[in-house]
Amino acid sequence: MKVLGIESSCDETGIAVYDSDSGQIWQRLYSQVAKHREYGGVVPELASRDHVVKAAPMLGEILDEIGGIDAIDAIAYTRGPGLIGALMVGANLAHGLAWALDKPLLGVHHMEGHLLAPMLADEQPELPFVALLVSGGHTLLVDVRMLGDYRILGESLDDAVGEAFDKTAKLMDLPYPGGPELAALADSVTQSRFEFPRPMTKRPGLDFSFSGLKTAALNIVKQHAPLDDRLRAEIAFAFQQAVVDTLCIKCKRALEETGYRNLVVAGGVGANRRLRQVLDKLGQVQGTRIHFPALEYCTDNGAMIAYAGALRLLHGQVDDPACDVLARWSLETLPVIPA
Ligand code: KG4
Ligand code: ZN
């Protein structure tokens, strides 16, 4: 089955086709980063308009590669969570195609797309597993008993981890989106004179809080202004170290509490080199298998939506054509994907 996947929940337009028989993927990805940079963050209305401009031509290119529109068997799109106007652009394209072609249609949960992205690699994580989902909008620890059967073990009570990276980068005058910039700066040094707290690690539980780290960074920036390059790098190093340690402590706790031996890490911050290193080490010490998506599938993309959609569409799960996009949507409400 060839499934078209359309991702438009934020500032990336992702169009992909996943062939469930061969595993082959055709994809296009367009990032609007340059458009939003001058505003220091995503401007929702500009995001929606850019999706309108880019999505159809990108789809046309992929259809040329797969031999035309008739090669598509079903259509999946990101139904939520995300920016409502941006989601509507992808949803309208998907609904229009499904209606015109008379093909099955399914709205995919964006975070399930991230969660399943490691499975685009050959290696399939063994069930059950713990998933750490770390993106610009979410920080979630999830108990994955079966695919589609999700229980939230912990989440951020304030900023998502990617958001904390981006905000901290911004207060150090790094260009948007600051996460990868801050990470590169942190990796340019091997130590720091600063030490940030590891929030909410001293008390039991699996929730997170990252807004205090941003405030800690702000205080240091104010005390030491104007910042030179070395100071900037040391603040980035201490911040990244605190985030990575905190995530690692909570992952270890979640694995101990569930007794599971597999950890899946996904979402944009899953591209962080230091996080990958530290979690790999945890895996070696604990005898846990750690699964990451390929770097190209960490941040938003159409392939993960086509893949997640295919798993459900293959079991006959389809949507009512009248269903709406959802700015907020809990993973816990999804139906199970039969084994
Ligand atoms: O999953 P994603 O592409 O979009 C959302 O669903 O939010 O994640 C984007 C987030 C941004 O906050 C970005 O700064 C962060 O992931 N990010 C990183 C890295 N690469 C992307 N944060 C830290 N280190 C990185 N290497
Ligand atoms: Zn995402």
mmCIF file of C-alpha atoms and ligand atoms in Angstrom:
data_model
loop_
_atom_site.group_PDB
_atom_site.id
_atom_site.type_symbol
_atom_site.label_atom_id
_atom_site.label_comp_id
_atom_site.label_asym_id
_atom_site.label_seq_id
_atom_site.Cartn_x
_atom_site.Cartn_y
_atom_site.Cartn_z
ATOM 1 C CA MET A 1 0.000 0.000 0.000
ATOM 2 C CA LYS A 2 1.379 3.423 -0.966
ATOM 3 C CA VAL A 3 0.379 6.018 1.622
ATOM 4 C CA LEU A 4 0.752 9.740 1.083
ATOM 5 C CA GLY A 5 1.737 11.607 4.273
ATOM 6 C CA ILE A 6 1.230 15.356 4.709
ATOM 7 C CA GLU A 7 2.811 17.210 7.655
ATOM 8 C CA SER A 8 2.008 20.887 8.277
ATOM 9 C CA SER A 9 1.605 21.257 12.048
ATOM 10 C CA CYS A 10 4.186 24.005 12.523
ATOM 11 C CA ASP A 11 6.879 25.535 10.295
ATOM 12 C CA GLU A 12 7.895 22.546 8.175
ATOM 13 C CA THR A 13 6.002 21.397 5.100
ATOM 14 C CA GLY A 14 6.598 17.656 4.762
ATOM 15 C CA ILE A 15 5.195 15.563 1.930
ATOM 16 C CA ALA A 16 6.102 11.894 1.611
ATOM 17 C CA VAL A 17 4.926 8.594 0.209
ATOM 18 C CA TYR A 18 5.609 5.397 2.176
ATOM 19 C CA ASP A 19 5.230 2.029 0.447
ATOM 20 C CA SER A 20 4.309 -0.532 3.114
ATOM 21 C CA ASP A 21 5.242 -3.455 0.817
ATOM 22 C CA SER A 22 8.789 -2.375 -0.051
ATOM 23 C CA GLY A 23 9.511 0.075 2.799
ATOM 24 C CA GLN A 24 10.528 2.645 0.187
ATOM 25 C CA ILE A 25 10.053 6.343 0.951
ATOM 26 C CA TRP A 26 9.809 9.303 -1.422
ATOM 27 C CA GLN A 27 9.846 12.641 0.310
ATOM 28 C CA ARG A 28 10.190 16.406 0.168
ATOM 29 C CA LEU A 29 10.752 18.666 3.143
ATOM 30 C CA TYR A 30 10.637 22.427 3.181
ATOM 31 C CA SER A 31 11.603 24.416 6.275
ATOM 32 C CA GLN A 32 10.195 27.907 6.785
ATOM 33 C CA VAL A 33 12.943 28.789 9.281
ATOM 34 C CA ALA A 34 14.334 31.660 7.189
ATOM 35 C CA LYS A 35 10.864 33.229 6.979
ATOM 36 C CA HIS A 36 10.348 33.250 10.766
ATOM 37 C CA ARG A 37 13.908 34.122 11.772
ATOM 38 C CA GLU A 38 13.437 37.895 11.614
ATOM 39 C CA TYR A 39 10.549 37.586 14.110
ATOM 40 C CA GLY A 40 12.529 35.356 16.504
ATOM 41 C CA GLY A 41 9.874 32.612 16.454
ATOM 42 C CA VAL A 42 7.112 31.035 14.384
ATOM 43 C CA VAL A 43 4.433 33.509 13.219
ATOM 44 C CA PRO A 44 1.343 31.286 12.824
ATOM 45 C CA GLU A 45 -0.317 33.220 9.992
ATOM 46 C CA LEU A 46 2.904 33.305 7.946
ATOM 47 C CA ALA A 47 3.312 29.562 8.552
ATOM 48 C CA SER A 48 -0.175 28.810 7.200
ATOM 49 C CA ARG A 49 0.369 30.935 4.102
ATOM 50 C CA ASP A 50 3.718 29.354 3.324
ATOM 51 C CA HIS A 51 2.242 25.848 3.603
ATOM 52 C CA VAL A 52 -0.392 26.916 1.044
ATOM 53 C CA VAL A 53 2.328 28.066 -1.362
ATOM 54 C CA LYS A 54 4.664 25.080 -0.952
ATOM 55 C CA ALA A 55 2.555 21.964 -0.350
ATOM 56 C CA ALA A 56 0.960 21.467 -3.775
ATOM 57 C CA PRO A 57 4.164 21.895 -5.869
ATOM 58 C CA MET A 58 6.027 19.524 -3.523
ATOM 59 C CA LEU A 59 3.244 16.977 -3.913
ATOM 60 C CA GLY A 60 3.484 17.372 -7.700
ATOM 61 C CA GLU A 61 7.209 16.537 -7.626
ATOM 62 C CA ILE A 62 6.627 13.362 -5.638
ATOM 63 C CA LEU A 63 3.731 12.253 -7.822
ATOM 64 C CA ASP A 64 6.046 12.546 -10.843
ATOM 65 C CA GLU A 65 8.519 10.227 -9.084
ATOM 66 C CA ILE A 66 6.000 7.554 -8.128
ATOM 67 C CA GLY A 67 4.298 7.470 -11.543
ATOM 68 C CA GLY A 68 1.268 9.702 -10.992
ATOM 69 C CA ILE A 69 -1.582 10.248 -8.601
ATOM 70 C CA ASP A 70 -3.199 6.861 -9.269
ATOM 71 C CA ALA A 71 -0.273 5.131 -7.537
ATOM 72 C CA ILE A 72 -1.510 6.467 -4.182
ATOM 73 C CA ASP A 73 -3.684 4.021 -2.222
ATOM 74 C CA ALA A 74 -4.470 6.107 0.874
ATOM 75 C CA ILE A 75 -3.844 9.499 2.423
ATOM 76 C CA ALA A 76 -2.596 10.409 5.905
ATOM 77 C CA TYR A 77 -2.150 13.912 7.280
ATOM 78 C CA THR A 78 -1.274 15.504 10.609
ATOM 79 C CA ARG A 79 -4.592 16.158 12.353
ATOM 80 C CA GLY A 80 -2.983 17.653 15.489
ATOM 81 C CA PRO A 81 -1.666 18.805 17.853
ATOM 82 C CA GLY A 82 -0.200 21.965 16.324
ATOM 83 C CA LEU A 83 -0.964 25.446 15.001
ATOM 84 C CA ILE A 84 -4.586 25.365 13.949
ATOM 85 C CA GLY A 85 -4.219 27.364 10.703
ATOM 86 C CA ALA A 86 -1.128 25.429 9.644
ATOM 87 C CA LEU A 87 -2.854 22.109 10.357
ATOM 88 C CA MET A 88 -5.874 23.184 8.298
ATOM 89 C CA VAL A 89 -3.742 23.657 5.183
ATOM 90 C CA GLY A 90 -2.488 20.048 5.235
ATOM 91 C CA ALA A 91 -5.894 18.733 6.282
ATOM 92 C CA ASN A 92 -7.688 20.531 3.444
ATOM 93 C CA LEU A 93 -5.210 19.214 0.894
ATOM 94 C CA ALA A 94 -5.620 15.679 2.266
ATOM 95 C CA HIS A 95 -9.406 15.860 2.408
ATOM 96 C CA GLY A 96 -9.614 17.266 -1.130
ATOM 97 C CA LEU A 97 -7.369 14.528 -2.543
ATOM 98 C CA ALA A 98 -9.202 11.754 -0.706
ATOM 99 C CA TRP A 99 -12.534 13.013 -1.978
ATOM 100 C CA ALA A 100 -11.349 13.489 -5.568
ATOM 101 C CA LEU A 101 -9.550 10.127 -5.722
ATOM 102 C CA ASP A 102 -12.072 8.260 -3.557
ATOM 103 C CA LYS A 103 -9.280 6.905 -1.343
ATOM 104 C CA PRO A 104 -9.215 6.213 2.416
ATOM 105 C CA LEU A 105 -8.155 9.114 4.638
ATOM 106 C CA LEU A 106 -6.693 9.206 8.139
ATOM 107 C CA GLY A 107 -5.705 12.070 10.460
ATOM 108 C CA VAL A 108 -2.501 11.182 12.321
ATOM 109 C CA HIS A 109 -1.423 12.351 15.794
ATOM 110 C CA HIS A 110 1.785 14.345 15.264
ATOM 111 C CA MET A 111 3.452 12.908 18.390
ATOM 112 C CA GLU A 112 2.599 9.345 17.343
ATOM 113 C CA GLY A 113 4.370 10.186 14.090
ATOM 114 C CA HIS A 114 7.454 11.155 16.106
ATOM 115 C CA LEU A 115 7.104 8.107 18.373
ATOM 116 C CA LEU A 116 7.043 5.676 15.448
ATOM 117 C CA ALA A 117 9.818 7.427 13.453
ATOM 118 C CA PRO A 118 12.592 5.125 14.806
ATOM 119 C CA MET A 119 10.731 2.262 13.095
ATOM 120 C CA LEU A 120 11.521 3.762 9.714
ATOM 121 C CA ALA A 121 14.942 2.204 10.342
ATOM 122 C CA ASP A 122 15.289 -1.538 9.848
ATOM 123 C CA GLU A 123 15.476 -2.217 13.561
ATOM 124 C CA GLN A 124 12.088 -2.465 15.290
ATOM 125 C CA PRO A 125 11.997 -1.706 19.034
ATOM 126 C CA GLU A 126 10.597 -4.602 21.014
ATOM 127 C CA LEU A 127 7.284 -3.984 22.820
ATOM 128 C CA PRO A 128 6.599 -2.872 25.481
ATOM 129 C CA PHE A 129 8.871 0.170 25.650
ATOM 130 C CA VAL A 130 9.240 3.607 27.206
ATOM 131 C CA ALA A 131 9.222 6.536 24.765
ATOM 132 C CA LEU A 132 10.854 9.873 25.498
ATOM 133 C CA LEU A 133 9.291 12.435 23.146
ATOM 134 C CA VAL A 134 11.188 15.704 23.119
ATOM 135 C CA SER A 135 10.136 18.377 20.654
ATOM 136 C CA GLY A 136 9.467 22.110 20.472
ATOM 137 C CA GLY A 137 5.943 21.692 21.801
ATOM 138 C CA HIS A 138 6.076 18.556 23.970
ATOM 139 C CA THR A 139 8.154 16.721 26.549
ATOM 140 C CA LEU A 140 6.542 13.369 27.269
ATOM 141 C CA LEU A 141 7.515 10.063 28.826
ATOM 142 C CA VAL A 142 5.135 7.441 27.488
ATOM 143 C CA ASP A 143 4.454 3.835 28.479
ATOM 144 C CA VAL A 144 3.936 2.076 25.132
ATOM 145 C CA ARG A 145 2.274 -1.248 25.958
ATOM 146 C CA MET A 146 1.179 -1.835 22.375
ATOM 147 C CA LEU A 147 1.353 0.465 19.376
ATOM 148 C CA GLY A 148 -1.494 2.908 19.864
ATOM 149 C CA ASP A 149 -1.889 1.972 23.551
ATOM 150 C CA TYR A 150 -0.184 4.909 25.234
ATOM 151 C CA ARG A 151 -0.105 5.958 28.904
ATOM 152 C CA ILE A 152 1.563 9.268 29.766
ATOM 153 C CA LEU A 153 4.038 8.636 32.607
ATOM 154 C CA GLY A 154 5.323 12.200 32.819
ATOM 155 C CA GLU A 155 5.262 15.513 30.995
ATOM 156 C CA SER A 156 6.588 19.035 31.269
ATOM 157 C CA LEU A 157 4.607 21.248 33.616
ATOM 158 C CA ASP A 158 5.818 24.380 31.802
ATOM 159 C CA ASP A 159 8.173 24.808 28.811
ATOM 160 C CA ALA A 160 8.782 21.871 26.495
ATOM 161 C CA VAL A 161 12.453 20.970 26.302
ATOM 162 C CA GLY A 162 12.882 22.237 22.710
ATOM 163 C CA GLU A 163 11.132 25.458 23.720
ATOM 164 C CA ALA A 164 13.566 25.863 26.649
ATOM 165 C CA PHE A 165 16.499 25.367 24.247
ATOM 166 C CA ASP A 166 15.045 27.951 21.848
ATOM 167 C CA LYS A 167 14.238 30.546 24.552
ATOM 168 C CA THR A 168 17.645 30.195 26.206
ATOM 169 C CA ALA A 169 19.339 30.538 22.831
ATOM 170 C CA LYS A 170 17.301 33.671 22.121
ATOM 171 C CA LEU A 171 18.396 35.376 25.313
ATOM 172 C CA MET A 172 21.985 34.736 24.242
ATOM 173 C CA ASP A 173 21.194 36.389 20.877
ATOM 174 C CA LEU A 174 21.530 33.162 18.887
ATOM 175 C CA PRO A 175 19.436 33.012 15.681
ATOM 176 C CA TYR A 176 16.080 31.167 15.601
ATOM 177 C CA PRO A 177 15.553 28.243 15.969
ATOM 178 C CA GLY A 178 18.128 28.322 18.715
ATOM 179 C CA GLY A 179 18.131 24.652 19.773
ATOM 180 C CA PRO A 180 20.675 23.336 17.252
ATOM 181 C CA GLU A 181 22.704 26.589 17.512
ATOM 182 C CA LEU A 182 22.883 26.363 21.299
ATOM 183 C CA ALA A 183 23.812 22.671 21.080
ATOM 184 C CA ALA A 184 26.641 23.413 18.625
ATOM 185 C CA LEU A 185 27.944 26.161 20.897
ATOM 186 C CA ALA A 186 27.778 23.847 23.935
ATOM 187 C CA ASP A 187 29.718 21.167 22.052
ATOM 188 C CA SER A 188 32.486 23.680 21.279
ATOM 189 C CA VAL A 189 33.730 23.542 24.903
ATOM 190 C CA THR A 190 34.361 20.693 27.334
ATOM 191 C CA GLN A 191 33.646 22.403 30.637
ATOM 192 C CA SER A 192 31.877 25.342 32.213
ATOM 193 C CA ARG A 193 32.323 27.547 35.268
ATOM 194 C CA PHE A 194 28.521 27.444 35.694
ATOM 195 C CA GLU A 195 26.293 24.733 37.160
ATOM 196 C CA PHE A 196 22.549 24.671 36.511
ATOM 197 C CA PRO A 197 19.988 22.793 38.642
ATOM 198 C CA ARG A 198 18.466 19.422 37.566
ATOM 199 C CA PRO A 199 14.786 20.417 38.045
ATOM 200 C CA MET A 200 12.379 18.032 39.777
ATOM 201 C CA THR A 201 14.890 15.211 40.037
ATOM 202 C CA LYS A 202 15.167 15.159 43.837
ATOM 203 C CA ARG A 203 11.503 14.323 44.373
ATOM 204 C CA PRO A 204 9.732 11.229 43.062
ATOM 205 C CA GLY A 205 7.725 11.339 39.856
ATOM 206 C CA LEU A 206 8.311 11.599 36.140
ATOM 207 C CA ASP A 207 7.154 15.127 35.342
ATOM 208 C CA PHE A 208 9.546 17.807 34.121
ATOM 209 C CA SER A 209 9.963 21.563 34.496
ATOM 210 C CA PHE A 210 12.357 23.471 32.244
ATOM 211 C CA SER A 211 11.344 27.117 32.639
ATOM 212 C CA GLY A 212 13.622 27.532 35.703
ATOM 213 C CA LEU A 213 16.683 26.641 33.611
ATOM 214 C CA LYS A 214 15.864 29.459 31.224
ATOM 215 C CA THR A 215 15.593 31.854 34.196
ATOM 216 C CA ALA A 216 18.910 30.586 35.591
ATOM 217 C CA ALA A 217 20.491 31.311 32.203
ATOM 218 C CA LEU A 218 18.894 34.767 32.099
ATOM 219 C CA ASN A 219 20.353 35.647 35.513
ATOM 220 C CA ILE A 220 23.855 34.634 34.398
ATOM 221 C CA VAL A 221 23.487 36.544 31.121
ATOM 222 C CA LYS A 222 22.455 39.692 33.043
ATOM 223 C CA GLN A 223 25.298 39.356 35.561
ATOM 224 C CA HIS A 224 27.964 38.897 32.887
ATOM 225 C CA ALA A 225 26.725 41.156 30.077
ATOM 226 C CA PRO A 226 28.181 41.878 27.580
ATOM 227 C CA LEU A 227 28.888 38.209 26.812
ATOM 228 C CA ASP A 228 31.998 37.138 24.956
ATOM 229 C CA ASP A 229 32.111 33.942 22.877
ATOM 230 C CA ARG A 230 33.693 31.847 25.635
ATOM 231 C CA LEU A 231 31.064 32.868 28.201
ATOM 232 C CA ARG A 232 28.269 32.148 25.748
ATOM 233 C CA ALA A 233 29.652 28.692 25.073
ATOM 234 C CA GLU A 234 30.032 27.937 28.786
ATOM 235 C CA ILE A 235 26.427 28.972 29.503
ATOM 236 C CA ALA A 236 25.268 26.776 26.608
ATOM 237 C CA PHE A 237 27.366 23.870 27.906
ATOM 238 C CA ALA A 238 25.966 24.133 31.464
ATOM 239 C CA PHE A 239 22.390 24.480 30.170
ATOM 240 C CA GLN A 240 22.642 21.518 27.805
ATOM 241 C CA GLN A 241 24.294 19.386 30.477
ATOM 242 C CA ALA A 242 21.489 20.139 32.944
ATOM 243 C CA VAL A 243 18.776 19.324 30.384
ATOM 244 C CA VAL A 244 20.444 16.107 29.263
ATOM 245 C CA ASP A 245 21.112 14.923 32.841
ATOM 246 C CA THR A 246 17.515 15.674 33.834
ATOM 247 C CA LEU A 247 16.106 13.759 30.860
ATOM 248 C CA CYS A 248 18.472 10.878 31.552
ATOM 249 C CA ILE A 249 17.539 10.660 35.267
ATOM 250 C CA LYS A 250 13.834 10.556 34.388
ATOM 251 C CA CYS A 251 14.322 7.961 31.628
ATOM 252 C CA LYS A 252 16.230 5.731 34.062
ATOM 253 C CA ARG A 253 13.414 6.140 36.600
ATOM 254 C CA ALA A 254 10.723 5.356 34.002
ATOM 255 C CA LEU A 255 12.593 2.213 32.922
ATOM 256 C CA GLU A 256 12.948 1.092 36.548
ATOM 257 C CA GLU A 257 9.280 1.756 37.314
ATOM 258 C CA THR A 258 7.982 -0.082 34.250
ATOM 259 C CA GLY A 259 10.649 -2.801 34.228
ATOM 260 C CA TYR A 260 10.975 -2.328 30.455
ATOM 261 C CA ARG A 261 14.279 -2.856 28.652
ATOM 262 C CA ASN A 262 13.672 -0.734 25.559
ATOM 263 C CA LEU A 263 13.718 3.052 25.289
ATOM 264 C CA VAL A 264 12.664 4.976 22.179
ATOM 265 C CA VAL A 265 13.775 8.599 21.911
ATOM 266 C CA ALA A 266 12.145 10.841 19.292
ATOM 267 C CA GLY A 267 11.285 14.439 18.379
ATOM 268 C CA GLY A 268 13.480 17.366 17.353
ATOM 269 C CA VAL A 269 15.617 17.369 20.520
ATOM 270 C CA GLY A 270 16.306 13.678 19.837
ATOM 271 C CA ALA A 271 18.826 15.015 17.301
ATOM 272 C CA ASN A 272 20.912 16.408 20.180
ATOM 273 C CA ARG A 273 24.342 14.776 20.060
ATOM 274 C CA ARG A 274 25.004 14.988 23.800
ATOM 275 C CA LEU A 275 21.586 13.506 24.653
ATOM 276 C CA ARG A 276 22.273 10.588 22.322
ATOM 277 C CA GLN A 277 25.693 9.995 23.913
ATOM 278 C CA VAL A 278 24.442 10.097 27.500
ATOM 279 C CA LEU A 279 21.422 7.876 26.826
ATOM 280 C CA ASP A 280 23.553 5.387 24.894
ATOM 281 C CA LYS A 281 25.782 5.168 27.962
ATOM 282 C CA LEU A 282 22.745 4.647 30.213
ATOM 283 C CA GLY A 283 21.709 1.834 27.894
ATOM 284 C CA GLN A 284 25.098 0.140 28.187
ATOM 285 C CA VAL A 285 25.115 0.379 31.997
ATOM 286 C CA GLN A 286 21.507 -0.763 32.404
ATOM 287 C CA GLY A 287 21.382 -3.321 29.605
ATOM 288 C CA THR A 288 18.606 -1.297 27.964
ATOM 289 C CA ARG A 289 18.297 -0.940 24.199
ATOM 290 C CA ILE A 290 18.031 2.690 23.137
ATOM 291 C CA HIS A 291 16.403 3.445 19.796
ATOM 292 C CA PHE A 292 16.739 6.783 18.004
ATOM 293 C CA PRO A 293 15.315 7.780 14.633
ATOM 294 C CA ALA A 294 17.750 8.629 11.852
ATOM 295 C CA LEU A 295 18.674 12.312 12.234
ATOM 296 C CA GLU A 296 16.548 13.299 9.219
ATOM 297 C CA TYR A 297 13.464 11.808 10.935
ATOM 298 C CA CYS A 298 13.975 13.500 14.345
ATOM 299 C CA THR A 299 12.527 16.851 13.362
ATOM 300 C CA ASP A 300 9.165 17.257 11.633
ATOM 301 C CA ASN A 301 8.783 15.414 8.325
ATOM 302 C CA GLY A 302 6.145 13.831 6.103
ATOM 303 C CA ALA A 303 7.621 10.311 6.183
ATOM 304 C CA MET A 304 6.734 9.744 9.850
ATOM 305 C CA ILE A 305 3.134 10.769 9.139
ATOM 306 C CA ALA A 306 2.916 8.494 6.078
ATOM 307 C CA TYR A 307 4.376 5.623 8.156
ATOM 308 C CA ALA A 308 2.137 6.108 11.218
ATOM 309 C CA GLY A 309 -0.849 6.498 8.889
ATOM 310 C CA ALA A 310 0.068 3.327 6.986
ATOM 311 C CA LEU A 311 0.169 1.216 10.176
ATOM 312 C CA ARG A 312 -3.378 2.267 10.988
ATOM 313 C CA LEU A 313 -4.760 2.353 7.425
ATOM 314 C CA LEU A 314 -3.524 -1.212 6.863
ATOM 315 C CA HIS A 315 -5.881 -2.241 9.672
ATOM 316 C CA GLY A 316 -8.784 -0.422 8.103
ATOM 317 C CA GLN A 317 -8.680 2.562 10.464
ATOM 318 C CA VAL A 318 -10.083 5.555 8.558
ATOM 319 C CA ASP A 319 -11.629 8.898 9.483
ATOM 320 C CA ASP A 320 -15.010 10.346 8.945
ATOM 321 C CA PRO A 321 -14.512 12.999 6.204
ATOM 322 C CA ALA A 322 -16.169 15.552 8.519
ATOM 323 C CA CYS A 323 -13.508 15.376 11.255
ATOM 324 C CA ASP A 324 -11.719 18.577 12.296
ATOM 325 C CA VAL A 325 -8.071 19.343 13.019
ATOM 326 C CA LEU A 326 -7.135 19.506 16.706
ATOM 327 C CA ALA A 327 -4.803 22.106 18.241
ATOM 328 C CA ARG A 328 -4.645 19.917 21.378
ATOM 329 C CA TRP A 329 -5.046 16.138 21.367
ATOM 330 C CA SER A 330 -4.017 13.566 23.977
ATOM 331 C CA LEU A 331 -2.043 10.530 22.817
ATOM 332 C CA GLU A 332 -3.984 8.497 25.392
ATOM 333 C CA THR A 333 -7.223 8.792 23.398
ATOM 334 C CA LEU A 334 -5.911 6.967 20.294
ATOM 335 C CA PRO A 335 -7.187 3.519 19.350
ATOM 336 C CA VAL A 336 -4.810 0.545 19.552
ATOM 337 C CA ILE A 337 -3.023 -0.566 16.376
ATOM 338 C CA PRO A 338 -3.613 -4.340 16.204
ATOM 339 C CA ALA A 339 -0.392 -6.427 16.273
HETATM 340 O O1 KG4 B 1 9.953 17.840 16.574
HETATM 341 P P1 KG4 B 1 10.277 19.182 16.083
HETATM 342 O O2 KG4 B 1 10.890 19.331 14.722
HETATM 343 O O3 KG4 B 1 9.025 20.115 16.058
HETATM 344 C C1 KG4 B 1 8.000 20.045 16.993
HETATM 345 O O4 KG4 B 1 7.141 19.143 16.877
HETATM 346 O O5 KG4 B 1 8.068 20.884 17.911
HETATM 347 O O6 KG4 B 1 11.233 19.853 17.186
HETATM 348 C C2 KG4 B 1 11.766 21.126 17.043
HETATM 349 C C3 KG4 B 1 12.547 21.461 18.304
HETATM 350 C C4 KG4 B 1 12.999 22.917 18.323
HETATM 351 O O7 KG4 B 1 12.726 23.453 19.598
HETATM 352 C C5 KG4 B 1 14.496 22.818 18.063
HETATM 353 O O8 KG4 B 1 15.240 23.869 18.612
HETATM 354 C C6 KG4 B 1 14.828 21.495 18.736
HETATM 355 O O9 KG4 B 1 13.733 20.660 18.393
HETATM 356 N N1 KG4 B 1 16.102 20.902 18.264
HETATM 357 C C7 KG4 B 1 17.178 20.721 19.051
HETATM 358 C C8 KG4 B 1 18.177 20.141 18.227
HETATM 359 N N2 KG4 B 1 17.677 20.009 16.964
HETATM 360 C C9 KG4 B 1 16.390 20.478 17.018
HETATM 361 N N3 KG4 B 1 17.377 20.970 20.361
HETATM 362 C C10 KG4 B 1 18.579 20.654 20.874
HETATM 363 N N4 KG4 B 1 19.587 20.109 20.158
HETATM 364 C C11 KG4 B 1 19.440 19.850 18.843
HETATM 365 N N5 KG4 B 1 20.441 19.308 18.138
HETATM 366 ZN ZN ZN B 2 7.229 17.670 15.824
#
